[in-house]
Short mmCIF file of C-alpha atoms in Angstrom, two decimals:
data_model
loop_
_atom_site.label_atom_id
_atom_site.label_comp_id
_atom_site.label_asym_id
_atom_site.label_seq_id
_atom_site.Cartn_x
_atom_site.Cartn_y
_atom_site.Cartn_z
CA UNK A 1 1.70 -14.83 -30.17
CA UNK A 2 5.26 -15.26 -29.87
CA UNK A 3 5.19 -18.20 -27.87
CA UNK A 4 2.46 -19.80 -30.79
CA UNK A 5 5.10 -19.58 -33.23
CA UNK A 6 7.57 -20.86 -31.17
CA UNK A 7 5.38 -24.14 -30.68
CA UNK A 8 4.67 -24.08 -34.51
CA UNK A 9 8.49 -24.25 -35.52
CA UNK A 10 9.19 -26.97 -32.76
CA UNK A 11 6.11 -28.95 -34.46
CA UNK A 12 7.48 -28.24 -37.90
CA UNK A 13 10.84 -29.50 -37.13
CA UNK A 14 9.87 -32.33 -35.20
CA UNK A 15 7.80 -33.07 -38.10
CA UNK A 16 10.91 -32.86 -40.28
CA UNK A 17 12.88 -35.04 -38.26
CA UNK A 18 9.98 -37.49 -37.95
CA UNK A 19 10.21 -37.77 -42.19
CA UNK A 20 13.72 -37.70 -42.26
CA UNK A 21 13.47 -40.77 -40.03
CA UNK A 22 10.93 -42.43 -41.61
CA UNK A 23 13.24 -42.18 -44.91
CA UNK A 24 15.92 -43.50 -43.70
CA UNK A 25 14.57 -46.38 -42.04
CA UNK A 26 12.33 -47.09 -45.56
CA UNK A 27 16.08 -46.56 -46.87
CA UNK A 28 17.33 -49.16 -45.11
CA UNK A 29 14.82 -51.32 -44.95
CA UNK A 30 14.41 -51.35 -48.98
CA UNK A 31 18.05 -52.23 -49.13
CA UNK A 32 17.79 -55.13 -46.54
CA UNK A 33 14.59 -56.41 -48.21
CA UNK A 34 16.52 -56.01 -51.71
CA UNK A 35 19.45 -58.42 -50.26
CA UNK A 36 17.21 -61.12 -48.83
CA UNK A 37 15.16 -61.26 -52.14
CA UNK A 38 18.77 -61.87 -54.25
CA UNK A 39 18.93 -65.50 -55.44
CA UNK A 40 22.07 -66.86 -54.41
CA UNK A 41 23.86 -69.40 -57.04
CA UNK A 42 26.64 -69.88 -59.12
CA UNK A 43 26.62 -71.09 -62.64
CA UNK A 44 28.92 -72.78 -65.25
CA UNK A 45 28.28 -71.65 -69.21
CA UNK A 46 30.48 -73.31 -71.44
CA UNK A 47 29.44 -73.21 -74.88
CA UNK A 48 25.86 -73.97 -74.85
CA UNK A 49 25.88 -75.76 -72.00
CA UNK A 50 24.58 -73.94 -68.62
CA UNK A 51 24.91 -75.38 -65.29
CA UNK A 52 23.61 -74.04 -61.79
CA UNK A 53 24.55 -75.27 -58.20
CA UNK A 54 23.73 -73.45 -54.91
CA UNK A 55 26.70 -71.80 -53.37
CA UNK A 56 27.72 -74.43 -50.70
CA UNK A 57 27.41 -77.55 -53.56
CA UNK A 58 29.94 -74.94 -55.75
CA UNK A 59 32.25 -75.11 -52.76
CA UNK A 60 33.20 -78.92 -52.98
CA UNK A 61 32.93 -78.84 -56.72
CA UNK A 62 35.93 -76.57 -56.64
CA UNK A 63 37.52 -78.15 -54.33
CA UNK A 64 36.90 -81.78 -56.07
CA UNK A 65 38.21 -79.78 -59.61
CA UNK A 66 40.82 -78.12 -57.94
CA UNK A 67 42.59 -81.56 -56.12
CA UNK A 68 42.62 -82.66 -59.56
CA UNK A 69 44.60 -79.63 -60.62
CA UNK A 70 46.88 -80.48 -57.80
CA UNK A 71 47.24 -84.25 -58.98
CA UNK A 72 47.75 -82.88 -63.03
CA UNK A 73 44.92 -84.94 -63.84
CA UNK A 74 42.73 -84.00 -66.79
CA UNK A 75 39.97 -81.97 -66.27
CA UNK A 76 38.20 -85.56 -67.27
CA UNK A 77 39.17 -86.55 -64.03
CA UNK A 78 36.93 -83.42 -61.95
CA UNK A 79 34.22 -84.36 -64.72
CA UNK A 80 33.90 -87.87 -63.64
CA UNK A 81 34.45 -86.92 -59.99
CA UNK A 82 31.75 -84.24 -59.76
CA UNK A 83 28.92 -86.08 -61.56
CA UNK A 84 29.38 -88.89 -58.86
CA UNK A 85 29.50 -86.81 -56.37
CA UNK A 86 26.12 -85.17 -57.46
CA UNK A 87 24.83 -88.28 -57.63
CA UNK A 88 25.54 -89.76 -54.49
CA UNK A 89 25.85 -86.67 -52.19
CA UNK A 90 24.34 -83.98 -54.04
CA UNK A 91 27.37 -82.53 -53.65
CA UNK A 92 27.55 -81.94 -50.06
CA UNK A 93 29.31 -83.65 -47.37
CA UNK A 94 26.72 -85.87 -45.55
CA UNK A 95 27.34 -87.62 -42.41
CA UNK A 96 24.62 -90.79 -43.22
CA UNK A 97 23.93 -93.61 -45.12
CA UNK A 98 20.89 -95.05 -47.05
CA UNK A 99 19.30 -98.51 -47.61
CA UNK A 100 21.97 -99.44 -49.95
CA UNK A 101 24.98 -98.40 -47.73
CA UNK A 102 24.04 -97.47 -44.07
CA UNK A 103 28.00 -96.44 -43.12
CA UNK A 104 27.92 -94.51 -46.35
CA UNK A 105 29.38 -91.06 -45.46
CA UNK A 106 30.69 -87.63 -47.01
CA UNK A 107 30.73 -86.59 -50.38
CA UNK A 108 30.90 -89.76 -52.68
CA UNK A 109 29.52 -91.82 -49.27
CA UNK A 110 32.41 -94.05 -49.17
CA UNK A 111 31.90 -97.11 -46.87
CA UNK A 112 34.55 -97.75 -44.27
CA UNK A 113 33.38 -101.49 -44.50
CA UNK A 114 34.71 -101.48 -47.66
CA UNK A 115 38.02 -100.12 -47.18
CA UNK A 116 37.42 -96.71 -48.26
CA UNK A 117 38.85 -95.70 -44.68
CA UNK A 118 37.83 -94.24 -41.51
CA UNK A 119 34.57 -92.72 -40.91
CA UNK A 120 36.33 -89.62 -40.24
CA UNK A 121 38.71 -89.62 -42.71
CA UNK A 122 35.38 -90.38 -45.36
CA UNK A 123 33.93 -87.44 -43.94
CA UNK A 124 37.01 -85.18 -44.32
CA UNK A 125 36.25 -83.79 -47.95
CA UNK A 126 40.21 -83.20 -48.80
CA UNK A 127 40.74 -86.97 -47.75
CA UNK A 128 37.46 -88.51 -49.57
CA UNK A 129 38.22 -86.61 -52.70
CA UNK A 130 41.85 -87.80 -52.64
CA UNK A 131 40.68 -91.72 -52.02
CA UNK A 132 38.24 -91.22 -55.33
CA UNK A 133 40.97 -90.26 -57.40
CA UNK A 134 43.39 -92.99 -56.18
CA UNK A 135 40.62 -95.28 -57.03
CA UNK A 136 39.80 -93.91 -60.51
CA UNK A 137 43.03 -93.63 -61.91
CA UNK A 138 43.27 -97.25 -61.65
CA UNK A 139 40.84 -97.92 -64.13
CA UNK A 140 42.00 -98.75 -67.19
CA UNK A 141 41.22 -95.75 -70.00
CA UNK A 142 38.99 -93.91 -67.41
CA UNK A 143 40.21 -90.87 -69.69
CA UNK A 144 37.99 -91.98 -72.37
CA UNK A 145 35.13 -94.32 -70.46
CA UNK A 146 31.67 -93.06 -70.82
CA UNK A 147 31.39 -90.87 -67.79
CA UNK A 148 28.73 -93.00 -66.15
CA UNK A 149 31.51 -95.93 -66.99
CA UNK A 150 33.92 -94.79 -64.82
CA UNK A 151 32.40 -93.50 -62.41
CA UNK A 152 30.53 -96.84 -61.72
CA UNK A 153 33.85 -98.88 -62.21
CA UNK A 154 35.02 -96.90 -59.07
CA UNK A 155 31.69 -96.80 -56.80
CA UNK A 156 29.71 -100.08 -57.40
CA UNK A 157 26.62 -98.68 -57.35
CA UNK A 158 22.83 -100.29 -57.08
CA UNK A 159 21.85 -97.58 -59.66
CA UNK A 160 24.58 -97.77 -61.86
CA UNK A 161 23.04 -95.23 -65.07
CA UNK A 162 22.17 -92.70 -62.30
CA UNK A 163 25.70 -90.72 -62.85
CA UNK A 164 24.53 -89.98 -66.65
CA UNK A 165 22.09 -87.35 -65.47
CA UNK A 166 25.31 -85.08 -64.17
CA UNK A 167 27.24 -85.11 -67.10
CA UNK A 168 26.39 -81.99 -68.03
CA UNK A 169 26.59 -80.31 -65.25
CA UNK A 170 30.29 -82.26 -64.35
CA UNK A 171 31.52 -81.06 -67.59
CA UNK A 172 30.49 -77.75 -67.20
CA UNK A 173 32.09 -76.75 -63.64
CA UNK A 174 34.75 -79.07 -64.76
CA UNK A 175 35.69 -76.98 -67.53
CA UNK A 176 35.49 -73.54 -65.91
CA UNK A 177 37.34 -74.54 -62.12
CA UNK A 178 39.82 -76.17 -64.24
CA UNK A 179 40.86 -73.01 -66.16
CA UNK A 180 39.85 -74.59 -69.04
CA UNK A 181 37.37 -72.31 -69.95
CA UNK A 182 37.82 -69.01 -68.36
CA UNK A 183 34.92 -66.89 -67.10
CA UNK A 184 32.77 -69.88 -66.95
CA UNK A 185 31.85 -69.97 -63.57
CA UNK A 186 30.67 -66.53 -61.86
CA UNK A 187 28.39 -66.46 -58.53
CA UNK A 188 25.39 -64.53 -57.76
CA UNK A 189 25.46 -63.66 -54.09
CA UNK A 190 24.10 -61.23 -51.49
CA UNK A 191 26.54 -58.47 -50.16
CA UNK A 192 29.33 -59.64 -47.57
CA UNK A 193 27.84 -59.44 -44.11
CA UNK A 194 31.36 -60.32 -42.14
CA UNK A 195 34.83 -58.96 -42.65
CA UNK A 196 37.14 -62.07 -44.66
CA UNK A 197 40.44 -62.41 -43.67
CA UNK A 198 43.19 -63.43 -46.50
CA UNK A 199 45.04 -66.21 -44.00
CA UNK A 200 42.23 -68.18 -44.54
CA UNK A 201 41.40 -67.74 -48.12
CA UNK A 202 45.85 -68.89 -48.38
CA UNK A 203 45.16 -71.78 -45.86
CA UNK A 204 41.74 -73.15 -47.89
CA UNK A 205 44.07 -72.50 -51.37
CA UNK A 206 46.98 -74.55 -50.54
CA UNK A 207 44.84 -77.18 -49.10
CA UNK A 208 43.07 -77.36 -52.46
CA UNK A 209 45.88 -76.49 -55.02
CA UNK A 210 49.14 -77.28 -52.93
CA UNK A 211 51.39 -74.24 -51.69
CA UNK A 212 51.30 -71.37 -54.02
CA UNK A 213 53.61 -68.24 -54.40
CA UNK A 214 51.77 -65.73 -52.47
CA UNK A 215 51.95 -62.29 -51.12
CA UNK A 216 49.13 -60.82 -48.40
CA UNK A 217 48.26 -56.99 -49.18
CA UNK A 218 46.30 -56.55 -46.27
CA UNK A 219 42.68 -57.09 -47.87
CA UNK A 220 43.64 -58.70 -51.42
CA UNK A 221 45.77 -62.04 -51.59
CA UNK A 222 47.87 -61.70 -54.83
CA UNK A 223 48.45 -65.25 -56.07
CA UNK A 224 51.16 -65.28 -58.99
CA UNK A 225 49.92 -67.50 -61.31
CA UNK A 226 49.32 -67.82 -65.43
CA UNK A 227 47.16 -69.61 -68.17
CA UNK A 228 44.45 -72.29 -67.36
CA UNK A 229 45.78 -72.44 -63.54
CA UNK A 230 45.44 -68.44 -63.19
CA UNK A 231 41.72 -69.09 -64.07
CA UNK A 232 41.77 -71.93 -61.84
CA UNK A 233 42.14 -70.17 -58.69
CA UNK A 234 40.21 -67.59 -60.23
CA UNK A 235 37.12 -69.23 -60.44
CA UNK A 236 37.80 -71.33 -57.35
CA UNK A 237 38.01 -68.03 -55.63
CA UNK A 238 34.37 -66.96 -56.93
CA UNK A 239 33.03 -69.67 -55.96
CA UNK A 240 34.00 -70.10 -52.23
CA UNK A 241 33.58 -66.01 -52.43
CA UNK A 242 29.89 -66.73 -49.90
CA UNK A 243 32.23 -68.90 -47.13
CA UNK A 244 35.12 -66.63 -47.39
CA UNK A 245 33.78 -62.88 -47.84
CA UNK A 246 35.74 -62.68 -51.44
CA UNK A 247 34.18 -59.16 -52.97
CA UNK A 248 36.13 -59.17 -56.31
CA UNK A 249 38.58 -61.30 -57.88
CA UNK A 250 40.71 -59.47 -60.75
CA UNK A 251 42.81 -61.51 -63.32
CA UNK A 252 44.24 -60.98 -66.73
CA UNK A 253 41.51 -58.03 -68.10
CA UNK A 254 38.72 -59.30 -66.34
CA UNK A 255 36.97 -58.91 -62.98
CA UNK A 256 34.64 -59.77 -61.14
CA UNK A 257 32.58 -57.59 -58.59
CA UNK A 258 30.68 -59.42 -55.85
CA UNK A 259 28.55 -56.44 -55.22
CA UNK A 260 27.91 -55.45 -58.87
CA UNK A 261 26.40 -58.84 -59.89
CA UNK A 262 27.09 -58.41 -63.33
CA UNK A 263 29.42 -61.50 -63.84
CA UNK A 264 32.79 -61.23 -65.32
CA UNK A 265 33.32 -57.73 -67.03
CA UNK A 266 36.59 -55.92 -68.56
CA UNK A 267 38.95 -54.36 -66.12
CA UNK A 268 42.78 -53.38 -65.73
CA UNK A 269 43.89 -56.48 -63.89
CA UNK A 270 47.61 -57.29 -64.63
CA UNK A 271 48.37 -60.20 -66.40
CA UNK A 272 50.32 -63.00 -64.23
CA UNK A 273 48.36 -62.51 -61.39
CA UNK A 274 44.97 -63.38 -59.64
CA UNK A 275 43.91 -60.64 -56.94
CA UNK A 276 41.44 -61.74 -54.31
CA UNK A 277 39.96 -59.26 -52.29
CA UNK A 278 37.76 -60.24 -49.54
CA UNK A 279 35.39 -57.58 -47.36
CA UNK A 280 37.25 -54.89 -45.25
CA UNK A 281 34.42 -54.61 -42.24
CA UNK A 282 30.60 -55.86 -41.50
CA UNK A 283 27.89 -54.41 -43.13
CA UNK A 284 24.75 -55.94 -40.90
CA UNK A 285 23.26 -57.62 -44.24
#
């Protein structure tokens, strides 16, 4: 009899441990499933105008606005830049050509036959993006052109009224990665999988802005900075948050939570300052 109950409390517990098992691998499994089913994007609202690229398309845009930070150009400037680049790219960095320019390459697929440079130096983003704005600020007025004007006075395109159908969209990620409008531009990812490290988000920031004052704090960069260029590297930050593990960036009142997915909300950040803080260890998302 003894020996009965004995095997009935080893079945009962085995049982137990069987359920507990079973609910933590539903557990898990619910929260995997529940990452892979987020749609990743960012967005640009300004006004009532609403923009939406895929995360690595808002990579180059903010790195196409932020060079013209750099260069003090007007946020006109990233405008015009960004609907061409939509328009001949879609905004990535492509390493072919079509009909109309087979040794088109990279972002705005300059031609190296026509003395945009190198094929490498096309297809280096920081260089290509550079070479557009040397071009456009030589037209005359490109400040006030019709966007599709200016942008066509600098590429030469077969399709020439093509750029018009990204001016909303230019204007829109042009305004927020400018600073212009802050809290414009806010990302909707899935939970870090990878550690970041803050040397690299300093090294991809000065290559975009120029060197900035700085100071590491182990996980968060603190980059001193005020006004429309705070909100610059603010939104810049956001969106390169998916290539660089950023998990909140904090600026002025506001924040925004990578994990939380409820856009900019109110916080304590200090003014004169942008904290980015990227992921402290993998998660296996």
């Amino acid at each position: 009899m003894a020996r009965r109950r004995g095997l009935r409390r080893l079945a009962v517990l085995v049982l137990v441990l069987v359920l507990v098992a079973g609910g933590i691998y539903s557990a898990v499994f619910f929260v995997q499933r529940s990452e892979t089913l987020v749609s990743e994007r960012c967005t640009a609202v300004v006004g009532d105008r609403k923009a939406e690229l895929a995360p690595d398309q808002a990579v180059y845009a903010s790195l196409i606005t932020a060079v013209a930070v750099q260069r003090g150009l007007p946020p006109r400037a990233a405008s015009i830049a960004l609907a061409t680049a939509m328009q001949e790219s879609k905004l990535r960095n492509i390493g072919h050509g079509d009909q109309a320019g087979p040794d088109s390459r990279g972002l705005f697929q300059q031609r190296p036959s026509q003395g945009w440079g190198t094929e490498a130096q096309v297809m280096d983003p920081y260089y290509a993006v550079n070479a557009f704005y040397d071009a456009l600020v030589k037209v005359p007025g490109y400040e006030t052109l019709e966007i599709t004007d200016a942008a066509q006075r600098v590429q030469r395109s077969a399709f020439p009224t093509a750029y018009a159908e990204h001016e909303d969209m230019g204007r829109s990620f042009a305004s927020g990665l400018s600073g212009q409008t802050p809290e414009a531009v806010q990302c909707t990812l899935r939970t870090a999988g990878d550690a970041g490290d803050t040397d690299a988000v300093l090294a991809e920031l000065g290559r975009a802005y120029g060197a900035l004052p700085a100071t590491d704090e182990g996980q968060t960069l603190v980059v001193e900075a005020t006004g429309t260029a705070a909100w610059s590297v603010a939104q810049w930050a956001v969106a390169n948050a998916k290539d660089l593990d950023v998990v909140r960036v904090d600026i002025a009142g506001r924040s925004w939570d990578r994990d939380e997915r409820t856009g900019w909300q109110e916080s304590d950040a200090a003014e004169g300052q942008v904290r980015i803080t990227v992921s402290q260890a993998s998660s296996g998302a």
